Amino acid sequence: MTISILLADDHLILRQGLRPLLEAEADFHVVAETGDGREALLLTEKLRPDVLILDLQLPGLNGLEVARQVSQWRLPTRIVVLSMYTTEEYVAQALRSGALAYVLKGSGTSELIEAIRHVVQGKRYLSQPFIDEHIDAYMLKTLSSEGLDPYETLTNRERQTFQLVAEGQSTTQIADRMGISPRTVEIHRAKVYKKLGLKGAAELIHYAAQRGIIFVEKPANANENT
């Protein structure tokens, strides 16, 4: 049996390095690759790969949102998150979004291959140092202590608008990207602000960075004395 794989990571050099290593496995076949979240969603729907290897930091649509929407479709595609984030919070978010495996980017290729083989069999796989029981306990604890997350009330269109605004794209750019009118973009954005209790783009960007939806680099001199 050949295992078809879709590789979604915004770093071209990582995809170029990872693809031949995966295809060195006799039963692995990378059917496509992309560096964009929305394209990852479209390719998954079109190609229905056995496995989607997914980075969390993707432009257009973040990896958690891609995973969530793919899971809603109930496709046979299994999701392996490949991430640099090493906290239980991100592992929990990935699993809640529909991922079956969470592999750290610092791991060896052999661990990613093992994760792929696990998820194809319907088994969960977590990189070291994560432990299944600890993650389950963390998810249960956070689920019982948290109220309704306002972000969860956003529609798919509102979530995409949210991310594109956070990435600094203009209303016209967002309209072109989503294939809707600028007026509709403004309506989506207004609803996002209202649902999340935000007062403008600056607060939205801060909110997105806190949730790991976008990554904001620190200035090079941020740690220097002034």
mmCIF file of C-alpha atoms in Angstrom:
data_model
loop_
_atom_site.group_PDB
_atom_site.id
_atom_site.type_symbol
_atom_site.label_atom_id
_atom_site.label_comp_id
_atom_site.label_asym_id
_atom_site.label_seq_id
_atom_site.Cartn_x
_atom_site.Cartn_y
_atom_site.Cartn_z
ATOM 1 C CA MET A 1 0.000 0.000 0.000
ATOM 2 C CA THR A 2 1.336 3.424 -0.995
ATOM 3 C CA ILE A 3 0.904 6.208 1.583
ATOM 4 C CA SER A 4 0.124 9.523 -0.144
ATOM 5 C CA ILE A 5 1.427 12.621 1.639
ATOM 6 C CA LEU A 6 0.737 16.339 1.303
ATOM 7 C CA LEU A 7 3.494 18.521 2.761
ATOM 8 C CA ALA A 8 2.519 22.001 3.993
ATOM 9 C CA ASP A 9 5.264 24.223 5.403
ATOM 10 C CA ASP A 10 6.086 27.828 4.590
ATOM 11 C CA HIS A 11 9.842 27.182 4.445
ATOM 12 C CA LEU A 12 10.788 26.029 0.950
ATOM 13 C CA ILE A 13 14.184 24.759 2.084
ATOM 14 C CA LEU A 14 12.527 22.494 4.652
ATOM 15 C CA ARG A 15 10.135 21.074 2.052
ATOM 16 C CA GLN A 16 12.964 20.534 -0.429
ATOM 17 C CA GLY A 17 14.991 18.715 2.212
ATOM 18 C CA LEU A 18 12.150 16.695 3.662
ATOM 19 C CA ARG A 19 10.519 15.493 0.455
ATOM 20 C CA PRO A 20 13.334 13.220 -0.781
ATOM 21 C CA LEU A 21 13.839 11.834 2.728
ATOM 22 C CA LEU A 22 10.186 10.846 2.908
ATOM 23 C CA GLU A 23 10.139 9.430 -0.608
ATOM 24 C CA ALA A 24 13.173 7.297 0.251
ATOM 25 C CA GLU A 25 10.602 5.136 2.035
ATOM 26 C CA ALA A 26 9.382 2.644 -0.556
ATOM 27 C CA ASP A 27 5.709 3.092 0.332
ATOM 28 C CA PHE A 28 5.689 6.897 0.757
ATOM 29 C CA HIS A 29 4.673 9.260 -2.061
ATOM 30 C CA VAL A 30 4.523 13.058 -1.659
ATOM 31 C CA VAL A 31 1.660 14.015 -3.965
ATOM 32 C CA ALA A 32 2.027 17.786 -3.488
ATOM 33 C CA GLU A 33 3.580 20.474 -1.350
ATOM 34 C CA THR A 34 2.710 24.054 -0.483
ATOM 35 C CA GLY A 35 3.778 26.942 1.708
ATOM 36 C CA ASP A 36 0.313 28.489 2.019
ATOM 37 C CA GLY A 37 -2.448 27.490 4.442
ATOM 38 C CA ARG A 38 -5.391 28.170 2.144
ATOM 39 C CA GLU A 39 -3.740 26.226 -0.669
ATOM 40 C CA ALA A 40 -3.093 23.367 1.766
ATOM 41 C CA LEU A 41 -6.833 23.273 2.426
ATOM 42 C CA LEU A 42 -7.689 23.277 -1.282
ATOM 43 C CA LEU A 43 -5.101 20.600 -2.112
ATOM 44 C CA THR A 44 -6.322 18.383 0.717
ATOM 45 C CA GLU A 45 -9.878 18.631 -0.568
ATOM 46 C CA LYS A 46 -8.766 17.917 -4.145
ATOM 47 C CA LEU A 47 -6.151 15.191 -3.584
ATOM 48 C CA ARG A 48 -7.433 13.602 -0.343
ATOM 49 C CA PRO A 49 -3.984 12.416 0.756
ATOM 50 C CA ASP A 50 -3.582 9.725 3.385
ATOM 51 C CA VAL A 51 -1.449 12.079 5.467
ATOM 52 C CA LEU A 52 -1.213 15.858 5.713
ATOM 53 C CA ILE A 53 2.047 17.066 7.274
ATOM 54 C CA LEU A 54 1.215 20.498 8.578
ATOM 55 C CA ASP A 55 3.225 23.384 10.005
ATOM 56 C CA LEU A 56 1.352 25.621 12.456
ATOM 57 C CA GLN A 57 2.784 28.858 11.061
ATOM 58 C CA LEU A 58 1.329 29.208 7.577
ATOM 59 C CA PRO A 59 0.376 32.410 5.730
ATOM 60 C CA GLY A 60 -3.177 32.799 4.474
ATOM 61 C CA LEU A 61 -4.596 30.298 6.971
ATOM 62 C CA ASN A 62 -2.736 28.981 10.013
ATOM 63 C CA GLY A 63 -2.139 25.289 10.532
ATOM 64 C CA LEU A 64 -4.608 24.920 13.408
ATOM 65 C CA GLU A 65 -7.383 26.333 11.257
ATOM 66 C CA VAL A 66 -6.420 24.112 8.323
ATOM 67 C CA ALA A 67 -6.534 21.089 10.632
ATOM 68 C CA ARG A 68 -9.895 22.121 12.067
ATOM 69 C CA GLN A 69 -11.535 22.553 8.670
ATOM 70 C CA VAL A 70 -10.057 19.342 7.233
ATOM 71 C CA SER A 71 -11.378 17.465 10.280
ATOM 72 C CA GLN A 72 -14.847 18.907 9.717
ATOM 73 C CA TRP A 73 -14.901 17.351 6.244
ATOM 74 C CA ARG A 74 -14.402 13.878 7.760
ATOM 75 C CA LEU A 75 -11.914 12.882 5.087
ATOM 76 C CA PRO A 76 -9.708 9.812 5.545
ATOM 77 C CA THR A 77 -6.724 12.206 5.711
ATOM 78 C CA ARG A 78 -4.696 11.937 8.940
ATOM 79 C CA ILE A 79 -2.939 15.067 10.177
ATOM 80 C CA VAL A 80 0.628 15.217 11.465
ATOM 81 C CA VAL A 81 1.573 18.593 12.886
ATOM 82 C CA LEU A 82 5.261 19.418 12.421
ATOM 83 C CA SER A 83 6.047 22.333 14.721
ATOM 84 C CA MET A 84 8.762 24.275 16.496
ATOM 85 C CA TYR A 85 6.453 24.946 19.472
ATOM 86 C CA THR A 86 7.426 22.881 22.506
ATOM 87 C CA THR A 87 4.640 23.671 24.989
ATOM 88 C CA GLU A 88 1.714 21.475 26.032
ATOM 89 C CA GLU A 89 -0.637 24.292 25.054
ATOM 90 C CA TYR A 90 0.192 23.981 21.359
ATOM 91 C CA VAL A 91 0.044 20.180 21.451
ATOM 92 C CA ALA A 92 -3.401 20.387 23.045
ATOM 93 C CA GLN A 93 -4.597 22.943 20.477
ATOM 94 C CA ALA A 94 -3.342 20.760 17.624
ATOM 95 C CA LEU A 95 -5.094 17.651 18.953
ATOM 96 C CA ARG A 96 -8.312 19.564 19.570
ATOM 97 C CA SER A 97 -8.148 20.840 15.995
ATOM 98 C CA GLY A 98 -8.025 17.307 14.648
ATOM 99 C CA ALA A 99 -4.321 16.398 14.446
ATOM 100 C CA LEU A 100 -3.430 12.828 15.345
ATOM 101 C CA ALA A 101 0.315 13.406 15.718
ATOM 102 C CA TYR A 102 2.547 16.216 16.942
ATOM 103 C CA VAL A 103 6.207 16.109 15.915
ATOM 104 C CA LEU A 104 8.808 18.694 16.865
ATOM 105 C CA LYS A 105 10.943 20.160 14.103
ATOM 106 C CA GLY A 106 14.020 19.379 16.161
ATOM 107 C CA SER A 107 13.274 15.665 15.871
ATOM 108 C CA GLY A 108 14.967 13.347 13.424
ATOM 109 C CA THR A 109 13.367 12.246 10.162
ATOM 110 C CA SER A 110 12.962 8.754 11.584
ATOM 111 C CA GLU A 111 10.558 10.135 14.201
ATOM 112 C CA LEU A 112 8.434 11.836 11.549
ATOM 113 C CA ILE A 113 8.341 8.598 9.550
ATOM 114 C CA GLU A 114 7.270 6.727 12.674
ATOM 115 C CA ALA A 115 4.538 9.309 13.301
ATOM 116 C CA ILE A 116 3.233 8.898 9.746
ATOM 117 C CA ARG A 117 3.049 5.137 10.142
ATOM 118 C CA HIS A 118 1.238 5.540 13.463
ATOM 119 C CA VAL A 119 -1.459 7.877 12.149
ATOM 120 C CA VAL A 120 -2.106 5.745 9.062
ATOM 121 C CA GLN A 121 -3.050 3.001 11.525
ATOM 122 C CA GLY A 122 -5.282 5.446 13.416
ATOM 123 C CA LYS A 123 -2.883 5.757 16.341
ATOM 124 C CA ARG A 124 -1.822 8.968 18.069
ATOM 125 C CA TYR A 125 1.852 9.920 18.128
ATOM 126 C CA LEU A 126 3.579 12.589 20.224
ATOM 127 C CA SER A 127 7.227 13.622 20.082
ATOM 128 C CA GLN A 128 9.369 13.347 23.146
ATOM 129 C CA PRO A 129 9.224 14.845 25.755
ATOM 130 C CA PHE A 130 5.422 14.866 25.461
ATOM 131 C CA ILE A 131 3.568 12.045 27.202
ATOM 132 C CA ASP A 132 0.036 11.010 26.245
ATOM 133 C CA GLU A 133 -1.256 10.895 29.800
ATOM 134 C CA HIS A 134 0.142 14.348 30.617
ATOM 135 C CA ILE A 135 -1.358 15.896 27.485
ATOM 136 C CA ASP A 136 -4.739 14.277 28.187
ATOM 137 C CA ALA A 137 -4.655 15.628 31.744
ATOM 138 C CA TYR A 138 -3.699 19.099 30.493
ATOM 139 C CA MET A 139 -6.535 19.090 27.938
ATOM 140 C CA LEU A 140 -9.059 17.995 30.555
ATOM 141 C CA LYS A 141 -7.856 20.630 33.010
ATOM 142 C CA THR A 142 -7.967 23.497 30.508
ATOM 143 C CA LEU A 143 -11.309 22.364 29.112
ATOM 144 C CA SER A 144 -12.914 22.386 32.573
ATOM 145 C CA SER A 145 -11.363 25.711 33.637
ATOM 146 C CA GLU A 146 -12.033 27.704 30.468
ATOM 147 C CA GLY A 147 -15.326 29.236 29.444
ATOM 148 C CA LEU A 148 -16.444 29.672 25.858
ATOM 149 C CA ASP A 149 -13.528 30.866 23.739
ATOM 150 C CA PRO A 150 -14.696 33.902 21.698
ATOM 151 C CA TYR A 151 -12.391 32.845 18.856
ATOM 152 C CA GLU A 152 -14.404 29.635 18.508
ATOM 153 C CA THR A 153 -17.468 31.716 17.616
ATOM 154 C CA LEU A 154 -15.838 33.019 14.423
ATOM 155 C CA THR A 155 -17.011 31.541 11.130
ATOM 156 C CA ASN A 156 -14.503 30.094 8.629
ATOM 157 C CA ARG A 157 -14.660 33.303 6.556
ATOM 158 C CA GLU A 158 -14.188 35.458 9.647
ATOM 159 C CA ARG A 159 -11.170 33.400 10.726
ATOM 160 C CA GLN A 160 -9.553 33.808 7.328
ATOM 161 C CA THR A 161 -10.252 37.541 7.366
ATOM 162 C CA PHE A 162 -8.815 37.690 10.889
ATOM 163 C CA GLN A 163 -5.545 36.104 9.801
ATOM 164 C CA LEU A 164 -5.137 38.189 6.652
ATOM 165 C CA VAL A 165 -5.749 41.400 8.630
ATOM 166 C CA ALA A 166 -3.189 40.199 11.186
ATOM 167 C CA GLU A 167 -0.710 39.644 8.339
ATOM 168 C CA GLY A 168 -1.114 43.312 7.383
ATOM 169 C CA GLN A 169 -3.024 42.854 4.137
ATOM 170 C CA SER A 170 -5.280 45.652 2.925
ATOM 171 C CA THR A 171 -9.029 45.368 2.376
ATOM 172 C CA THR A 172 -8.476 45.176 -1.396
ATOM 173 C CA GLN A 173 -5.808 42.485 -1.037
ATOM 174 C CA ILE A 174 -8.036 40.449 1.272
ATOM 175 C CA ALA A 175 -10.969 40.789 -1.125
ATOM 176 C CA ASP A 176 -8.837 39.556 -4.034
ATOM 177 C CA ARG A 177 -7.424 36.696 -1.963
ATOM 178 C CA MET A 178 -10.829 35.507 -0.750
ATOM 179 C CA GLY A 179 -12.752 36.245 -3.942
ATOM 180 C CA ILE A 180 -15.243 38.550 -2.246
ATOM 181 C CA SER A 181 -16.048 42.256 -2.383
ATOM 182 C CA PRO A 182 -14.208 44.852 -0.250
ATOM 183 C CA ARG A 183 -17.543 45.634 1.402
ATOM 184 C CA THR A 184 -17.905 42.005 2.496
ATOM 185 C CA VAL A 185 -14.367 42.089 3.881
ATOM 186 C CA GLU A 186 -15.290 45.122 5.976
ATOM 187 C CA ILE A 187 -18.371 43.308 7.288
ATOM 188 C CA HIS A 188 -16.286 40.256 8.240
ATOM 189 C CA ARG A 189 -13.688 42.451 9.920
ATOM 190 C CA ALA A 190 -16.322 44.360 11.912
ATOM 191 C CA LYS A 191 -17.800 41.085 13.140
ATOM 192 C CA VAL A 192 -14.343 39.839 14.153
ATOM 193 C CA TYR A 193 -13.670 42.991 16.172
ATOM 194 C CA LYS A 194 -17.064 42.742 17.875
ATOM 195 C CA LYS A 195 -16.861 39.024 18.715
ATOM 196 C CA LEU A 196 -13.313 39.269 20.065
ATOM 197 C CA GLY A 197 -13.789 42.607 21.808
ATOM 198 C CA LEU A 198 -11.011 44.262 19.819
ATOM 199 C CA LYS A 199 -10.782 47.956 18.962
ATOM 200 C CA GLY A 200 -8.567 47.915 15.909
ATOM 201 C CA ALA A 201 -5.847 46.269 13.854
ATOM 202 C CA ALA A 202 -3.129 46.757 16.491
ATOM 203 C CA GLU A 203 -5.138 44.860 19.097
ATOM 204 C CA LEU A 204 -6.004 42.194 16.526
ATOM 205 C CA ILE A 205 -2.322 41.657 15.666
ATOM 206 C CA HIS A 206 -1.440 41.380 19.360
ATOM 207 C CA TYR A 207 -4.270 38.874 19.870
ATOM 208 C CA ALA A 208 -3.143 36.830 16.851
ATOM 209 C CA ALA A 209 0.457 36.746 18.081
ATOM 210 C CA GLN A 210 -0.639 35.610 21.544
ATOM 211 C CA ARG A 211 -2.581 32.695 20.039
ATOM 212 C CA GLY A 212 0.325 31.695 17.789
ATOM 213 C CA ILE A 213 -1.684 32.464 14.645
ATOM 214 C CA ILE A 214 1.058 34.779 13.443
ATOM 215 C CA PHE A 215 4.661 35.077 14.539
ATOM 216 C CA VAL A 216 5.965 38.541 15.375
ATOM 217 C CA GLU A 217 9.737 38.729 15.413
ATOM 218 C CA LYS A 218 11.417 40.750 18.107
ATOM 219 C CA PRO A 219 13.512 43.701 16.852
ATOM 220 C CA ALA A 220 17.201 42.894 16.576
ATOM 221 C CA ASN A 221 18.033 45.433 19.321
ATOM 222 C CA ALA A 222 15.162 44.419 21.613
ATOM 223 C CA ASN A 223 17.513 43.098 24.272
ATOM 224 C CA GLU A 224 20.020 45.901 24.048
ATOM 225 C CA ASN A 225 20.278 48.532 26.723
ATOM 226 C CA THR A 226 18.969 51.937 25.731
#
